[in-house]
PDB file of C-alpha atoms in Angstrom:
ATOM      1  CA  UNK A   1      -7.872 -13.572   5.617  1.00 85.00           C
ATOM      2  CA  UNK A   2     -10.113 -10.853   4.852  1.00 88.00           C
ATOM      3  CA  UNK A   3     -12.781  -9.309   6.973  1.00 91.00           C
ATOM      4  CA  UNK A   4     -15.853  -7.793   5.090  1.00 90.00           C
ATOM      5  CA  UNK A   5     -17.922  -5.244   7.805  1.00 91.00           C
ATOM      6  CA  UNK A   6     -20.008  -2.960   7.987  1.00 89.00           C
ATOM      7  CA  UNK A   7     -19.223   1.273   8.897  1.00 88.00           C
ATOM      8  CA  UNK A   8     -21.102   2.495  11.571  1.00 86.00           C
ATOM      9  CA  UNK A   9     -20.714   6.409  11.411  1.00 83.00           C
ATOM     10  CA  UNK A  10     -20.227   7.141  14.204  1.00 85.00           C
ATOM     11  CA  UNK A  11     -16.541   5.729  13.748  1.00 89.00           C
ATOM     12  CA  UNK A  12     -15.946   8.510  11.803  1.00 86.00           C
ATOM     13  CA  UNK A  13     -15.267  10.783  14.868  1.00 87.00           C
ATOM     14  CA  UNK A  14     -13.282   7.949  15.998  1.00 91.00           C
ATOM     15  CA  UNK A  15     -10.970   7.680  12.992  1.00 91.00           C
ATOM     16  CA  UNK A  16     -10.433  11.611  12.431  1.00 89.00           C
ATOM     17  CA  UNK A  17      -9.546  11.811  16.138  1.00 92.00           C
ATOM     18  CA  UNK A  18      -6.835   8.715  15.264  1.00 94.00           C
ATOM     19  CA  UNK A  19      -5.971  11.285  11.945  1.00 95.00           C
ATOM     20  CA  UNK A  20      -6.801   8.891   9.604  1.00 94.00           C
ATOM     21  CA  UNK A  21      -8.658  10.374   6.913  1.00 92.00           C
ATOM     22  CA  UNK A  22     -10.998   9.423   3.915  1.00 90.00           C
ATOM     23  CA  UNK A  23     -11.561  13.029   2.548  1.00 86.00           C
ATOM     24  CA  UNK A  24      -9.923  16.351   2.785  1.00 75.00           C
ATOM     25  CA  UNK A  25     -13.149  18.341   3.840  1.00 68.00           C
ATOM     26  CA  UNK A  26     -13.300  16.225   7.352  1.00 61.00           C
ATOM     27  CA  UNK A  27     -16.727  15.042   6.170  1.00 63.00           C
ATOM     28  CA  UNK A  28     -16.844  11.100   6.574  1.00 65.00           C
ATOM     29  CA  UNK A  29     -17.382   8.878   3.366  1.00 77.00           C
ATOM     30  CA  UNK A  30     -18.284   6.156   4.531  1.00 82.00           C
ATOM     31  CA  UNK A  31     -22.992   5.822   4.793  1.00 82.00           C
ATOM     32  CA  UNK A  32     -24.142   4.004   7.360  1.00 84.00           C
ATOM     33  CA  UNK A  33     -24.127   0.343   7.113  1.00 86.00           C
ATOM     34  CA  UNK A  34     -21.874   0.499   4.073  1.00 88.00           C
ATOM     35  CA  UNK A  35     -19.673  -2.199   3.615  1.00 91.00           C
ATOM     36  CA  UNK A  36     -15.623  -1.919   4.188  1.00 92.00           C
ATOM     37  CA  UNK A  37     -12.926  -4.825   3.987  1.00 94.00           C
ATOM     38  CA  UNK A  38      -9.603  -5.065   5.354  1.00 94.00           C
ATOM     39  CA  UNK A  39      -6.879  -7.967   5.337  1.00 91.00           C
ATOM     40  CA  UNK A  40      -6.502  -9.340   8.676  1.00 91.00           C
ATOM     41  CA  UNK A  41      -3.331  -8.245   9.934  1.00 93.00           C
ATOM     42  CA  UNK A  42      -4.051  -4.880   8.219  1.00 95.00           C
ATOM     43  CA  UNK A  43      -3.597  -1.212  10.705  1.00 97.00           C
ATOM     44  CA  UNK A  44      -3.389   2.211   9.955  1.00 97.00           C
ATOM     45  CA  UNK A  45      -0.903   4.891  11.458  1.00 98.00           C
ATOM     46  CA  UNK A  46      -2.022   8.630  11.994  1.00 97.00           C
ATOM     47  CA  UNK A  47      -1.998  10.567   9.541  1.00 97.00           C
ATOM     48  CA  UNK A  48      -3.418   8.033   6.711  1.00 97.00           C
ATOM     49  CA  UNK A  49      -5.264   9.193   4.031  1.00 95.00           C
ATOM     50  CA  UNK A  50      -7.801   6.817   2.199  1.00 95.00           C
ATOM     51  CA  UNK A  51      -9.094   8.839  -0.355  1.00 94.00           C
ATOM     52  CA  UNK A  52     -10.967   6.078  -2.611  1.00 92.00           C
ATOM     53  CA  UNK A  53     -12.746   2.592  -2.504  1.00 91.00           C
ATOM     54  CA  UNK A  54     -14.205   1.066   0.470  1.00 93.00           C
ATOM     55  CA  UNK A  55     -11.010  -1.497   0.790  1.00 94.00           C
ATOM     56  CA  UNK A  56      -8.655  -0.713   3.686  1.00 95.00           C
ATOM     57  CA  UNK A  57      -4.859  -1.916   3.971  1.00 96.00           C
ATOM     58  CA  UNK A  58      -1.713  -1.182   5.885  1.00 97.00           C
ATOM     59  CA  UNK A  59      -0.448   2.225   5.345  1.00 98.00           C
ATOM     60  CA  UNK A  60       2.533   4.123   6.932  1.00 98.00           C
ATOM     61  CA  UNK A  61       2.069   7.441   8.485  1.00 98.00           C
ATOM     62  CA  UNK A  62       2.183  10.522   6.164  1.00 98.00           C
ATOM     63  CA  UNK A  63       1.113   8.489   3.312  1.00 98.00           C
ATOM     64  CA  UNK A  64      -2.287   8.726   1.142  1.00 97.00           C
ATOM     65  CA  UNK A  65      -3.754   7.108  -1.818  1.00 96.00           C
ATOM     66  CA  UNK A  66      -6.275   8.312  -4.390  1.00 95.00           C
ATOM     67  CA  UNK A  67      -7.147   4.981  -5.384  1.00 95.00           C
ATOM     68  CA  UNK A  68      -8.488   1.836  -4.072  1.00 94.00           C
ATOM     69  CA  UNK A  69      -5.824  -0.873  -3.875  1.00 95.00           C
ATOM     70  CA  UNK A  70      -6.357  -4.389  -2.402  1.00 93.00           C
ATOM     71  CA  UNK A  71      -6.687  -5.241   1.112  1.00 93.00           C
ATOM     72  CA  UNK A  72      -3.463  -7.114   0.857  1.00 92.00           C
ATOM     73  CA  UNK A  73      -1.039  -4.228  -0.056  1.00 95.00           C
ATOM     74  CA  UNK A  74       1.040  -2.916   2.528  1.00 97.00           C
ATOM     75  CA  UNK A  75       2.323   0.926   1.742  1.00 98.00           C
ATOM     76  CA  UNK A  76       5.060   2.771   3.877  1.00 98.00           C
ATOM     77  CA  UNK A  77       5.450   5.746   5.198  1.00 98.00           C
ATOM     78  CA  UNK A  78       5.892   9.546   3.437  1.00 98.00           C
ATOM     79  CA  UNK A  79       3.867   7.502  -0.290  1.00 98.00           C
ATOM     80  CA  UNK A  80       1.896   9.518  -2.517  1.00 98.00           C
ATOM     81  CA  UNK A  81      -0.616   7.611  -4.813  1.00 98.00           C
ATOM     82  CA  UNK A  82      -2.467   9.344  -7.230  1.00 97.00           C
ATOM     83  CA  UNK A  83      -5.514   8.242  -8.540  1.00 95.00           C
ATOM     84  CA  UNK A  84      -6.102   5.278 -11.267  1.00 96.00           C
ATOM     85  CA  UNK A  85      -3.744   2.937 -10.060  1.00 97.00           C
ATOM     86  CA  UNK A  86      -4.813  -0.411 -11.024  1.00 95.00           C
ATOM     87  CA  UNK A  87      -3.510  -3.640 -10.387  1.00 93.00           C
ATOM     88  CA  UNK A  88      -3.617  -6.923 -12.364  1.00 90.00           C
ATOM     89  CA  UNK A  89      -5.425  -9.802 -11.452  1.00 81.00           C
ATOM     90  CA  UNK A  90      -4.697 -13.460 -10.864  1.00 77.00           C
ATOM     91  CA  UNK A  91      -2.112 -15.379 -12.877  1.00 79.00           C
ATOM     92  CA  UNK A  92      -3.084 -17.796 -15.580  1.00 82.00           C
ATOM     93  CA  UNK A  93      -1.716 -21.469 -15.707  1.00 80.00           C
ATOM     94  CA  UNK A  94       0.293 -20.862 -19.243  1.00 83.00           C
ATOM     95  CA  UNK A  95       1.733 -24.081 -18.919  1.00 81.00           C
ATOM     96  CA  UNK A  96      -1.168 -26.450 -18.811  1.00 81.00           C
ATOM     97  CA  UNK A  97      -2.953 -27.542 -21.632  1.00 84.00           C
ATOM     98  CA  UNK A  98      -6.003 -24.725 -20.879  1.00 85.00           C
ATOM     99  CA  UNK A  99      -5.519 -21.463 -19.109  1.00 84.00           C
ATOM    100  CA  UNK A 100      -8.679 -21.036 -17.985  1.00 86.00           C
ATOM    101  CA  UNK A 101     -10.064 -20.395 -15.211  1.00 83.00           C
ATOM    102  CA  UNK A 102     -12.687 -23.337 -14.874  1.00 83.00           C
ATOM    103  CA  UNK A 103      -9.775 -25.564 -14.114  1.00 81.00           C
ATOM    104  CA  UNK A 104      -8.416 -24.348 -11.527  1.00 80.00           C
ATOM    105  CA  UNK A 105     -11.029 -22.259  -9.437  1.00 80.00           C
ATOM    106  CA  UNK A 106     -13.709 -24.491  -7.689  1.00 78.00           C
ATOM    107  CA  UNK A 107     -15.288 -20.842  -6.525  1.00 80.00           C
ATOM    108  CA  UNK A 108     -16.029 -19.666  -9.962  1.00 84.00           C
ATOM    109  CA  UNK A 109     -19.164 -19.544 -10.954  1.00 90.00           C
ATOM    110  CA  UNK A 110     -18.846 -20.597 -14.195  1.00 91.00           C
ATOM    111  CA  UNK A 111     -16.730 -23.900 -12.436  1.00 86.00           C
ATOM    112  CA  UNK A 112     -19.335 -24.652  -9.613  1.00 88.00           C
ATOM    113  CA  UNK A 113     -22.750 -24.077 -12.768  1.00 92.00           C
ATOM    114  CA  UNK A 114     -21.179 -26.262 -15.062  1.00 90.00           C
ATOM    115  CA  UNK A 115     -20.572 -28.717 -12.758  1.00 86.00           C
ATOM    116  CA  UNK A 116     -23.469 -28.985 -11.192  1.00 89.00           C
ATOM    117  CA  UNK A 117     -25.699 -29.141 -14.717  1.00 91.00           C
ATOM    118  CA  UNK A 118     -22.959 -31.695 -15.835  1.00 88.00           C
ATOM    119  CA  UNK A 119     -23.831 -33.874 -12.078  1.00 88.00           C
ATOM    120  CA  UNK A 120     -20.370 -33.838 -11.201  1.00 82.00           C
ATOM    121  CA  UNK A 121     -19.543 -34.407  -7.519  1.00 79.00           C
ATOM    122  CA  UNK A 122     -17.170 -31.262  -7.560  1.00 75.00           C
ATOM    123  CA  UNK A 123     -15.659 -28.701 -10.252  1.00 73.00           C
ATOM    124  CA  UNK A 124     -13.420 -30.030 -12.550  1.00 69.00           C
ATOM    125  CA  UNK A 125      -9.715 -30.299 -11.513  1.00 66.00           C
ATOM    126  CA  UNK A 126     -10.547 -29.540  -7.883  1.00 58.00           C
ATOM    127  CA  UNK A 127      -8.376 -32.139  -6.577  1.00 58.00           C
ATOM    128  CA  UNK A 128      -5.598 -30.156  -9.023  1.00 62.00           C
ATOM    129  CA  UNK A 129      -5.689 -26.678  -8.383  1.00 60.00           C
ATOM    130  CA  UNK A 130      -3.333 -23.952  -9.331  1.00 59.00           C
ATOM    131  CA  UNK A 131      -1.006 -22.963  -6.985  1.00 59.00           C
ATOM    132  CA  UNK A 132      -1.936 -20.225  -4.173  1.00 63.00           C
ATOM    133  CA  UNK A 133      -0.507 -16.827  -5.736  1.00 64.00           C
ATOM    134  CA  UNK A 134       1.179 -13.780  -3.806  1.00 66.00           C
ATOM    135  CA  UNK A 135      -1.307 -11.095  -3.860  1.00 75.00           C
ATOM    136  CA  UNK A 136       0.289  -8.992  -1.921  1.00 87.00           C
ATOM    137  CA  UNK A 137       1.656  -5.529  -3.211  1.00 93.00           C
ATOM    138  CA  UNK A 138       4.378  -4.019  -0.667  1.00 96.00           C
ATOM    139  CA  UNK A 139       5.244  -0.478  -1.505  1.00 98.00           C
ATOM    140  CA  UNK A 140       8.327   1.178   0.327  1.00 98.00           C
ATOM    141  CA  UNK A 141       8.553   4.674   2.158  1.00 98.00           C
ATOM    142  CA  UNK A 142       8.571   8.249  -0.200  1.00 98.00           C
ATOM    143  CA  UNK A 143       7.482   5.873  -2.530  1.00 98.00           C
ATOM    144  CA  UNK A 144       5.570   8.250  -5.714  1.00 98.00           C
ATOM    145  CA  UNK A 145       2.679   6.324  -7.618  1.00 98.00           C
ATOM    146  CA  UNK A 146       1.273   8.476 -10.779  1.00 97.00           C
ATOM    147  CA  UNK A 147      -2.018   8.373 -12.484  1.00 97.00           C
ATOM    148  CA  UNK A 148      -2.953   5.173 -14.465  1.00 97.00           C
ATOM    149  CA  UNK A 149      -0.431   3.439 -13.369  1.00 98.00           C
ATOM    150  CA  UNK A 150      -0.804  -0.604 -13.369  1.00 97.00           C
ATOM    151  CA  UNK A 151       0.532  -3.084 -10.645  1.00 97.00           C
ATOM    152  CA  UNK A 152       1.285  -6.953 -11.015  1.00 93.00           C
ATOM    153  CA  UNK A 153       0.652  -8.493  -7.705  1.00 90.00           C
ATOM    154  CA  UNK A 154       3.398  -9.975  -5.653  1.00 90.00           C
ATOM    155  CA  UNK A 155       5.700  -7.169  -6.302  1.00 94.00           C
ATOM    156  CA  UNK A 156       7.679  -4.788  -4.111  1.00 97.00           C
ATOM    157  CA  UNK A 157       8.350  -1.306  -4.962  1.00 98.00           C
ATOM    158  CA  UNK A 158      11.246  -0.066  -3.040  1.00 98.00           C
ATOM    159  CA  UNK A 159      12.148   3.494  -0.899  1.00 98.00           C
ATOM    160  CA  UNK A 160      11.931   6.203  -2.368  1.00 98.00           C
ATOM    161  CA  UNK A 161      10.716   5.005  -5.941  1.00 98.00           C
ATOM    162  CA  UNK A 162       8.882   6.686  -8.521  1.00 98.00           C
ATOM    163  CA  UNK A 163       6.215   5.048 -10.693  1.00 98.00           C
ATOM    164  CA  UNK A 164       5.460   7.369 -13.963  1.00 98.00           C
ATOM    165  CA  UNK A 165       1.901   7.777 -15.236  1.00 98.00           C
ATOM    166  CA  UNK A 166       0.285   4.883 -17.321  1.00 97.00           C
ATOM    167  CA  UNK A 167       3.606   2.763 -16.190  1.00 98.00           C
ATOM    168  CA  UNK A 168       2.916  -1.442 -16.258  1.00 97.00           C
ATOM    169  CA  UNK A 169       5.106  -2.500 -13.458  1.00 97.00           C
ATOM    170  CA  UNK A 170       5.485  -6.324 -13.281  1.00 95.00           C
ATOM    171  CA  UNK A 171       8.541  -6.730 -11.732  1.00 95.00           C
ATOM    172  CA  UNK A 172      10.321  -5.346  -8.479  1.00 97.00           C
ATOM    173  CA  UNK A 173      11.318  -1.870  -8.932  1.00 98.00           C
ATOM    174  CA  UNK A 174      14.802  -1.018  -7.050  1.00 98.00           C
ATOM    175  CA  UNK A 175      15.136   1.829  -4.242  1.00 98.00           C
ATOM    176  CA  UNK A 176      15.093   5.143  -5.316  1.00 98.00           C
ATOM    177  CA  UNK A 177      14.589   4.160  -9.480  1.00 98.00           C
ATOM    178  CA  UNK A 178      12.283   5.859 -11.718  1.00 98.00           C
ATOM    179  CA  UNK A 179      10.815   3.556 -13.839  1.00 98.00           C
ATOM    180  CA  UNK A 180       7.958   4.428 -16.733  1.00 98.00           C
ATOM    181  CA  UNK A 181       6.759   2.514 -19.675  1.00 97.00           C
ATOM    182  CA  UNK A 182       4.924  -0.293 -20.717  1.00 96.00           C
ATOM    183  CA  UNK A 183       6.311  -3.047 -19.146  1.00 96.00           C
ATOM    184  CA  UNK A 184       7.979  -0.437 -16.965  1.00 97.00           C
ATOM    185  CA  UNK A 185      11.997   0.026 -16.912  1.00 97.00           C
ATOM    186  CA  UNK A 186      14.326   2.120 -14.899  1.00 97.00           C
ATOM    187  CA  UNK A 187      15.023   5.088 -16.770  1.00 98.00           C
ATOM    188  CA  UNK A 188      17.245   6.895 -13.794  1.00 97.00           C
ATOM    189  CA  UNK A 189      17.726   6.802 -10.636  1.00 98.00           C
ATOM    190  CA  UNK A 190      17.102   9.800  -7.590  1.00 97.00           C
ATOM    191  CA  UNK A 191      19.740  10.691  -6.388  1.00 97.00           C
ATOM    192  CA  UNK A 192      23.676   9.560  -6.795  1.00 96.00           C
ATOM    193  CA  UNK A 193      24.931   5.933  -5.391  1.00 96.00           C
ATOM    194  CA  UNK A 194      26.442   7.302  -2.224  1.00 96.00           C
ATOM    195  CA  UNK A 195      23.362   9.446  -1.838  1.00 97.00           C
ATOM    196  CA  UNK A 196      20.833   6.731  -2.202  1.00 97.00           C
ATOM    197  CA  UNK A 197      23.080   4.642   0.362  1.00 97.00           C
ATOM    198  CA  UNK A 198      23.365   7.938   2.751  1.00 96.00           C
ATOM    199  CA  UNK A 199      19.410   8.026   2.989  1.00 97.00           C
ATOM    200  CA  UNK A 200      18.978   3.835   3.112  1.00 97.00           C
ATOM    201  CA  UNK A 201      21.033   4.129   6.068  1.00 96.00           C
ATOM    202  CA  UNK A 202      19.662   6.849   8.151  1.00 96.00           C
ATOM    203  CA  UNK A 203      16.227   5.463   7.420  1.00 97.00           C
ATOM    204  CA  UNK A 204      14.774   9.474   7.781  1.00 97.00           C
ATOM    205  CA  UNK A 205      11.264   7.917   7.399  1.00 98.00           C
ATOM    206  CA  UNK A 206      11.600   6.400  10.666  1.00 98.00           C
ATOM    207  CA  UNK A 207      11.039  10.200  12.209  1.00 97.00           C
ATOM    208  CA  UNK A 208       8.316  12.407  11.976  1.00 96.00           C
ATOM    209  CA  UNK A 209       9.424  15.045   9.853  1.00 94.00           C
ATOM    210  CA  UNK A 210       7.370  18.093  11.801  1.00 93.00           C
ATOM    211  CA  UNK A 211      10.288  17.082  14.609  1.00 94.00           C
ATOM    212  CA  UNK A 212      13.224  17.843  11.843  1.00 92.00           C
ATOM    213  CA  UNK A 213      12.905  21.755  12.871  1.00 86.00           C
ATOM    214  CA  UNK A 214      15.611  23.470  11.215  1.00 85.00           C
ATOM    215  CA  UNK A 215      16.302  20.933   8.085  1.00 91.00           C
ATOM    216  CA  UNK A 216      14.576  22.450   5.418  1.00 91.00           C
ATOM    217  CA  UNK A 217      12.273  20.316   2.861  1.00 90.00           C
ATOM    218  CA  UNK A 218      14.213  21.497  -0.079  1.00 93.00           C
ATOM    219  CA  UNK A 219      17.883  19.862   1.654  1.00 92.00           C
ATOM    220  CA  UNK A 220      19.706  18.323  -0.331  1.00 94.00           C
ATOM    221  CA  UNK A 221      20.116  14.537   0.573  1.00 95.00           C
ATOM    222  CA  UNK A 222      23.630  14.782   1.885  1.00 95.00           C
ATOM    223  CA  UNK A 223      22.417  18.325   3.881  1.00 95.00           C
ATOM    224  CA  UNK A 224      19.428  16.256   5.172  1.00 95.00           C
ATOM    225  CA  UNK A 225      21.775  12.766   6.213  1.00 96.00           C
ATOM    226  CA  UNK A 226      23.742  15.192   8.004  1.00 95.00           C
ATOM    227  CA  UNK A 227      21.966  17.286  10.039  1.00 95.00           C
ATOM    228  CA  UNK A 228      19.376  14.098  11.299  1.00 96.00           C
ATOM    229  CA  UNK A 229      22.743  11.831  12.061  1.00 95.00           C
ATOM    230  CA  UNK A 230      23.465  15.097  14.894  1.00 94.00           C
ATOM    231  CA  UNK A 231      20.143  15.064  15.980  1.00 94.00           C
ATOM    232  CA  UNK A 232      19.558  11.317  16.377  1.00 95.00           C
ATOM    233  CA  UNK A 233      23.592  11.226  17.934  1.00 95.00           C
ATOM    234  CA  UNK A 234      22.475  14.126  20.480  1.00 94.00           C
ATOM    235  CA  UNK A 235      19.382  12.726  21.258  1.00 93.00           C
ATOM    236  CA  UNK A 236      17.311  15.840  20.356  1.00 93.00           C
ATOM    237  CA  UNK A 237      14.877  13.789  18.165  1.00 94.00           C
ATOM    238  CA  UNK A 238      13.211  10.300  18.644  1.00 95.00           C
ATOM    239  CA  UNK A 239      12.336   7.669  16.641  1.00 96.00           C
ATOM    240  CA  UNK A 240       8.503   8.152  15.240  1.00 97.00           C
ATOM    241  CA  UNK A 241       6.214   5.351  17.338  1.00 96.00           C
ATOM    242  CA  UNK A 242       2.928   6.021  17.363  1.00 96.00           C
ATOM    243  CA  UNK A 243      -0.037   4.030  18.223  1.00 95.00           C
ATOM    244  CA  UNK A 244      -1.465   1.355  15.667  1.00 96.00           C
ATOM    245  CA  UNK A 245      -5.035   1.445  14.368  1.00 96.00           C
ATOM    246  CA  UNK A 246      -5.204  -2.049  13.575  1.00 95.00           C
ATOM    247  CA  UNK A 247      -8.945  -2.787  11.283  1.00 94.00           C
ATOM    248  CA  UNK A 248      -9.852  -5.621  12.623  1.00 93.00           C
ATOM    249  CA  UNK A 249     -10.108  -4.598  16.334  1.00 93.00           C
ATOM    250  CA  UNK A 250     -11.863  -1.290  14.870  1.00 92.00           C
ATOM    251  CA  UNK A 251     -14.833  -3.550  12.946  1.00 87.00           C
ATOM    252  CA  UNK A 252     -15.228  -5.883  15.629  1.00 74.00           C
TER     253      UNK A 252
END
C-alpha cells in the first residue's frame, strides 16, 4: 500500500541526524506541508541519499539516487543512480481484443466518465479486470544506474551490475553484467567467473566499508575477498547492522 503525507520541516533535523539525505548542501528540500509518499513496508538505512522527487523507497546504506523512482523499488546497498532514470508504466492486455486501458481500469477517468454519461452501473469490464502487475523494481548492491536509462517494472537488477546511459532494460540483468542498448543486452561482464563468485560469496556489502581499514578501494577483487575473509575469520570486523528508518512510522 502506499502512504501519501505530508513533510513537516522540522523532520529535516530528524532525518540528517539518521544521515539520510535529500541534498548535498545539508539544506532540507522538502517545504512545509509538501506532500511525500512511500510504499508501506518501505525504510531507509543511514547514509541514504534521495536526491530527486518527493517519492521515498527502500534503499541500502551507502546508496543514492538522482532520480525519482517509484515507491515500490527496493535498491541495495553501495548503488549509484544518476539522474533520468525512468521507468515504464503498466502493461497492456496484447492479447485481448482491445488494449486499452478503459477495459481494464475501473479508476481511470476516462473508464469511470464514460460510464457514468453512458448510465452504466460500473466501468466496463469491471467484473474482468487485467491481472494485478509486479511493480516492483529490486536493484542489487554496487549496483551502477547511468543517465537516461529506462526500467520495465517487475525486474531485478543483480550485484554489482552496470546499467549504460539511455539503456531499455526489460528483462533481469545478471550479477555483475554490463548491459547497454535498446532493449538492453549484456555486453561483458565485471570481473572473471571465479571473481564474480569470490565477491557473491563474501557478500563485502554486508560491512561498512569505513571498517575495511587497510584494504584499499582500488583492490583488486581477489586482494579485497582475501583480506575481508581474515578479518571476518579473526573477528576484527562485524557485520554492518544499523538501525532502520522505516517511512511509515516517520509520517505517522
Amino acid at each position: 500500500m502506499i502512504h501519501k503525507r505530508f513533510f513537516n520541516t522540522s523532520l529535516n533535523s530528524f532525518f540528517q541526524n539518521k544521515r539520510i539525505f535529500f541534498t548535498q548542501k545539508g539544506r532540507g528540500r522538502f517545504r512545509e506541508n509538501e506532500r511525500v509518499s512511500f510504499f508501506s513496508s518501505s525504510f531507509a538505512e543511514p547514509y541514504t541519499g534521495y536526491f530527486e522527487g518527493n517519492k521515498l523507497h527502500t534503499m541500502g546504506a551507502f546508496s543514492y539516487s538522482w532520480s525519482e523512482l517509484p515507491e515500490h523499488t527496493v535498491v541495495g546497498r553501495y548503488c549509484s543512480i544518476a539522474s533520468g532514470v525512468s521507468v515504464m508504466g503498466e502493461k497492456h492486455p496484447i492479447e485481448r481484443f482491445s488494449s486499452s486501458a478503459v477495459t481494464y481500469n475501473p479508476t481511470f477517468i476516462l473508464s469511470t466518465s464514460s460510464a457514468q454519461d453512458a448510465g452504466l452501473d460500473s466501468p466496463y469490464q469491471i467484473a474482468n479486470p487485467h491481472q494485478n502487475q509486479d511493480l516492483s523494481i529490486t536493484i542489487g548492491h554496487d549496483v551502477w544506474i547511468g543517465n537516461n536509462v529506462t526500467l520495465a517494472t517487475g525486474i531485478s537488477i543483480g550485484n554489482g551490475a552496470v546499467i549504460a546511459t539511455r539503456a531499455v532494460v526489460t528483462k533481469d540483468v545478471p550479477p555483475y553484467a554490463i548491459v547497454a542498448g535498446v532493449p538492453a543486452k549484456v555486453v561483458k561482464y565485471r570481473f572473471s567467473e571465479t571473481e564474480i563468485e569470490n565477491l557473491t560469496e563474501i557478500q563485502w556489502w554486508n560491512y561498512a566499508y569505513t571498517d575495511f581499514n587497510e584494504i584499499k578501494a582500488d583492490a583488486e577483487p581477489e586482494e579485497l575477498c582475501d583480506k575481508l575473509r581474515e578479518k571476518i575469520e579473526s573477528g576484527s570486523i562485524e557485520r554492518y547492522q544499523p538501525l532502520l528508518v522505516k517511512f511509515h512510522e516517520v509520517f505517522n
